[in-house]
Amino acid sequence: MRAIVFLFILLLFIKPVSSKEILYSGEYKIEFSSENITKKKEEVINEIKYNSFRKIIISLLTNSEYNKLNKNIDIDFINTFIFAVDIYEEKINNNTYTSKITFAYDNSKIINFFINNNIHFIPYEPEEYLLIIFDQKLFSEKILSKDNRFYRFLSDNKFKYKYFQLPNLDINDRFIINKEDFFLKKIKHYDELINKYKNTNIILIHSVSESNKTKIYSYVNEFNNFKKLDDVSYKIIDYEFFFNSLHNKALDYWKKKNSVNPSLINNLNCKIKTINLSELKAIKDIINKNKMINRIEPNEISYNNSNYKLVYFGKFDILVKSLKKDKILISLLDNSCNIKIL
């Protein structure tokens, strides 16, 4: 009998748990019919295992780094990173098998593999990009407006694009951004925009519709400078295809800027300011768990102002962001490094 396999992905998300450094795949439902249930079960579980592991690895790597690794990914390779497999609600009725399954992966082993094999990795969750869109047609110009065709599509699909942030599209927005900003490639009220949305990650989209086609230019704005991310042409705009592609390109661009190069090893002597030794221990525990940290060594320990040698992978600015997400502030001023809890 030909097996019929139904794989329903009920929920797939990556949920790090810092205390155990475990990454969970989420829950999958398995349902199939086969004359050889044992064999088919193994095949289906391996297929799910590959898909779940692939999604986790993709979330931690740029496209180029993933492509280097992908050719080496097989079941034996994946099994080295599995912490646990949970199969539950298992039922067999004649030749029909159903169950639910989740996988737990050892995040520390994955990161150590990246480091040992010089694979650049992402140390924290990607950030959103604020989308500023200028929809320019012959007799109509819509920027931060609810009548903008692109914003209408995104409003109807706002849960689909995890790393896109939409502006409020209120009256105040229209005073912050105007069409001259797109023509001059400079946002005049840049500081006001940043202060309002608390986001320095900005993508500007300029759609220019002519008689028989629409040209769409996409830019990443960095420190109020426009850098082209993409440009495409459509006779009829395929909004879903356009935003799917832009979402992937924006995410990969962000990853490249925030990836850790394991071959780049730096060290700093830092003062750790604390109110007591218990706080010092808490700060050290957080630092030791950080994926960018190679090691932390004591130079001098005192009640509220200790000195440690910090050895880390990658660039300092990425380390700053990584530790800040763990409520640790590290600063470097005049070659003096200071660490404190936020």
C-alpha atoms as one frame of an Amber mdcrd trajectory, in Angstrom:
protein
   0.000   0.000   0.000   1.297   3.384  -0.935   1.832   5.426   2.202  -0.002
   8.707   2.456   1.789  11.128   4.673   0.223  14.261   6.123   2.587  16.609
   7.904   0.787  19.405   9.681   3.014  22.073  11.159   0.848  23.434  13.933
   3.421  25.771  15.313   7.038  26.351  14.450   9.052  28.830  16.419  12.456
  29.103  17.984  12.372  29.628  21.698  15.748  29.921  23.422  15.858  29.060
  27.109  18.947  30.701  28.571  19.203  28.499  31.685  19.621  25.317  29.648
  20.624  26.831  26.287  17.984  24.774  24.494  16.274  25.616  21.190  12.824
  24.090  20.729  11.489  23.268  17.277   7.823  23.641  18.137   5.089  21.061
  17.666   4.470  18.896  14.604   1.541  16.531  14.045   2.254  13.277  12.216
  -0.396  11.240  10.423   0.191   8.513   7.841  -0.979   5.099   6.672   1.477
   2.325   5.888   1.863  -1.444   6.020   5.265  -0.952   7.675   4.603   1.617
  10.387   8.016   1.315  12.077   9.935   2.052   8.894   7.596   4.809   7.760
   7.637   6.426  11.209  11.437   6.674  11.114  11.346   8.185   7.622   8.723
  10.783   8.582  10.489  11.733  11.822  13.778  12.178   9.957  12.042  14.418
   7.425  10.565  16.581  10.195  13.898  16.563  12.030  15.676  17.862   8.940
  13.095  20.615   8.358  13.079  21.762  11.981  16.878  21.816  12.224  17.159
  23.647   8.917  14.826  26.411  10.137  16.877  26.865  13.300  20.172  27.022
  11.390  18.744  29.488   8.861  17.690  31.762  11.738  21.281  31.812  13.047
  23.155  32.338   9.750  23.269  34.602   6.718  22.216  33.066   3.411  25.811
  32.668   2.256  26.942  30.991   5.493  23.948  28.649   5.424  24.688  27.652
   1.818  28.231  26.679   2.821  26.914  24.454   5.595  23.801  23.051   3.924
  25.655  20.491   1.780  26.971  18.832   4.960  23.633  18.562   6.736  22.332
  15.000   7.037  20.559  13.043   9.774  23.784  11.902  11.453  24.979  15.509
  11.568  21.659  16.721  12.999  21.601  13.995  15.660  24.798  15.361  17.217
  22.905  18.518  18.229  19.680  16.941  19.505  19.136  17.312  23.242  15.784
  15.514  23.413  12.884  14.213  21.298   9.366  14.214  22.701   6.750  11.978
  21.008   3.285  12.077  22.586  -0.397  11.370  21.882   0.805   8.357  19.919
  -1.922   6.148  18.420  -1.983   3.203  16.011  -5.258   2.128  14.439  -4.864
  -0.716  11.943  -2.321   0.716   9.476  -2.818   4.355  10.495  -0.362   6.094
  12.795  -0.782   9.502  14.490   1.291  11.390  17.032   2.759  14.752  17.930
   6.481  15.469  18.153   8.869  18.211  19.243  12.664  18.422  19.122  15.012
  20.154  21.540  18.433  21.187  20.205  21.550  21.980  22.214  22.242  25.615
  21.361  25.696  25.571  22.982  26.795  22.698  20.752  25.498  24.513  17.661
  27.329  27.741  18.519  30.523  25.850  19.405  30.348  24.119  16.026  30.081
  27.513  14.310  33.052  28.839  16.283  35.243  25.777  15.704  34.517  25.821
  11.966  34.762  29.606  11.501  31.109  30.004  10.518  29.783  33.529  11.083
  26.658  33.443  13.258  23.954  35.752  14.613  24.159  36.239  18.404  20.662
  37.668  18.998  17.181  37.952  17.543  17.002  40.127  14.387  15.464  43.579
  14.688  12.600  45.118  12.752  12.938  47.555   9.861  10.656  50.592   9.765
   9.177  50.905   6.257   8.830  54.379   4.714   7.078  54.112   1.351   6.579
  56.713  -1.382   3.901  55.577  -3.848   4.393  57.950  -6.777   1.990  57.924
  -9.714   1.423  60.445 -12.475  -1.448  62.284 -10.766  -1.110  60.901  -7.255
   1.656  60.937  -4.657   1.168  59.020  -1.417   3.882  58.732   1.204   2.818
  58.088   4.806  -0.842  57.633   3.960  -3.434  54.908   4.475  -4.289  55.351
   0.790  -0.790  54.206  -0.164  -1.235  50.896  -2.081   1.763  49.269  -0.395
   0.651  50.127   3.129  -2.840  48.803   2.367  -1.362  45.441   1.415   0.870
  45.361   4.489  -2.010  46.297   6.796  -3.954  43.320   5.460  -0.926  41.042
   5.940   0.717  42.528   9.028   1.401  39.169  10.717   3.183  37.733   7.708
   6.289  39.941   7.831   7.862  39.505  11.242  10.711  41.967  10.732   8.770
  44.843   9.180   7.513  47.731  11.322   4.774  49.946   9.916   4.528  53.660
  10.763   1.397  55.041  12.415   0.387  56.831   9.211  -0.880  59.750  11.248
  -0.792  63.481  10.487   2.479  63.953  12.336   4.212  61.396  10.084   3.547
  63.544   7.039   5.477  66.411   8.556   8.478  64.179   9.296   8.861  62.661
   5.805   8.177  64.290   2.441   8.929  63.481  -1.187  11.989  65.746  -1.315
  13.675  63.353   1.127  13.451  60.629  -1.515  14.623  62.860  -4.361  17.560
  64.272  -2.369  18.382  60.914  -0.729  18.391  62.590   2.678  15.764  62.629
   5.453  15.538  66.215   6.631  13.832  65.355   9.919  15.846  62.217  10.570
  16.183  62.738  14.338  12.450  63.290  14.745  11.754  60.045  12.883  14.170
  58.074  15.076  12.819  59.603  18.273   9.221  58.845  17.334   9.689  55.193
  16.368  12.727  54.317  18.498  14.213  52.483  15.556  17.343  53.237  13.560
  16.691  50.376  11.113  14.874  52.025   8.222  13.962  50.885   4.715  12.752
  53.436   2.185  10.720  52.252  -0.790  10.161  54.542  -3.774   7.599  53.240
  -6.264   7.447  55.159  -9.555   4.494  54.259 -11.793   4.632  55.190 -15.464
   2.196  54.446 -18.272   2.994  50.752 -18.709   5.180  49.717 -15.765   6.131
  50.430 -12.174   9.725  50.705 -11.041  10.351  50.096  -7.317  13.578  51.178
  -5.627  14.379  49.990  -2.116  17.029  51.550   0.106  18.454  50.912   3.530
  18.949  54.127   5.446  22.046  54.139   7.639  22.890  57.255   9.614  20.743
  59.211   7.160  22.512  57.869   4.077  20.652  55.917   1.398  22.136  52.565
   0.324  20.370  50.665  -2.469  19.025  47.288  -1.388  17.053  46.342  -4.500
  15.248  47.613  -7.589  12.569  45.789  -9.578  10.045  46.475 -12.349   6.470
  45.266 -12.732   3.794  45.622 -15.374   1.339  44.595 -12.663   2.672  44.791
  -9.116   2.790  41.478  -7.305   2.769  42.840  -3.759   3.176  39.479  -2.056
   6.161  38.493  -4.172   7.716  41.940  -3.761   7.436  42.026   0.028   8.465
  38.380   0.435  11.629  39.113  -1.512  12.276  42.397   0.296  11.733  40.769
   3.689  14.336  38.087   2.906  16.853  40.583   1.543  16.398  42.991   4.439
  16.800  40.185   6.978  19.962  38.906   5.293  21.356  42.439   5.099  20.722
  42.886   8.829  22.354  39.529   9.590  25.496  40.451   7.657  25.831  43.647
   9.688  25.261  41.834  12.989  27.079  38.549  12.453  29.948  37.361  14.632
  33.221  36.380  12.966  34.738  33.608  15.160  38.184  34.102  13.639  38.234
  37.686  14.938  39.241  37.415  18.613  39.605  40.537  20.746  40.255  41.222
  24.403  39.637  44.074  26.817  40.490  44.814  30.420  37.236  46.023  31.927
  36.175  47.451  35.259  32.966  45.898  36.566  31.071  48.286  38.807  28.819
  46.579  41.358  27.164  47.306  44.669  28.204  43.952  46.181  29.789  40.579
  45.363  26.395  38.982  44.655  25.821  41.481  41.846  29.333  40.796  40.545
  28.537  37.077  40.397  25.253  37.773  38.564  27.045  39.936  35.965  29.737
  37.291  35.436  27.100  34.583  34.979  25.336  36.626  32.302  28.604  37.425
  30.517  29.720  33.777  30.571  26.454  32.681  28.934  26.797  35.207  26.120
  27.510  33.522  22.784  30.216  36.043  21.860  32.301  35.513  24.982  35.326
  33.245  24.763  36.289  33.648  28.415  36.383  36.097  31.287  39.394  36.123
  33.634  39.881  38.051  36.915  42.677  40.589  37.182  41.584  42.174  40.449
  38.501  41.557  42.589  37.159  44.111  45.060  33.871  44.878  46.778  32.404
  47.200  44.138  34.997  47.821  41.429  36.658  44.673  40.064  38.861  44.314
  36.979  38.482  41.465  34.491  40.008  40.453  31.176  37.259  39.893  28.623
  38.076  37.767  25.543  35.361  37.823  22.868  34.636  36.949  19.236  33.765
  39.529  16.591  33.308  43.283  16.756  32.892  45.414  19.856  29.728  47.196
  18.665  27.970  43.837  18.216  29.145  42.762  21.673  27.645  45.966  23.105
  24.256  45.185  21.547  24.427  41.535  22.573  25.156  42.299  26.231  22.608
  45.133  26.306  19.891  42.648  25.374  20.915  40.764  28.539  20.680  43.999
  30.591  24.450  44.486  30.780  26.010  47.791  29.698  29.584  47.716  28.393
  31.223  50.973  27.295  34.604  51.958  25.931  35.786  55.548  26.372  39.393
  56.684  25.936  40.492  53.012  25.959  38.806  52.533  29.324  36.281  49.671
  29.405  33.472  49.691  31.983  30.730  47.156  32.668  27.648  47.535  34.826
  24.191  46.070  35.142  21.267  48.002  33.656
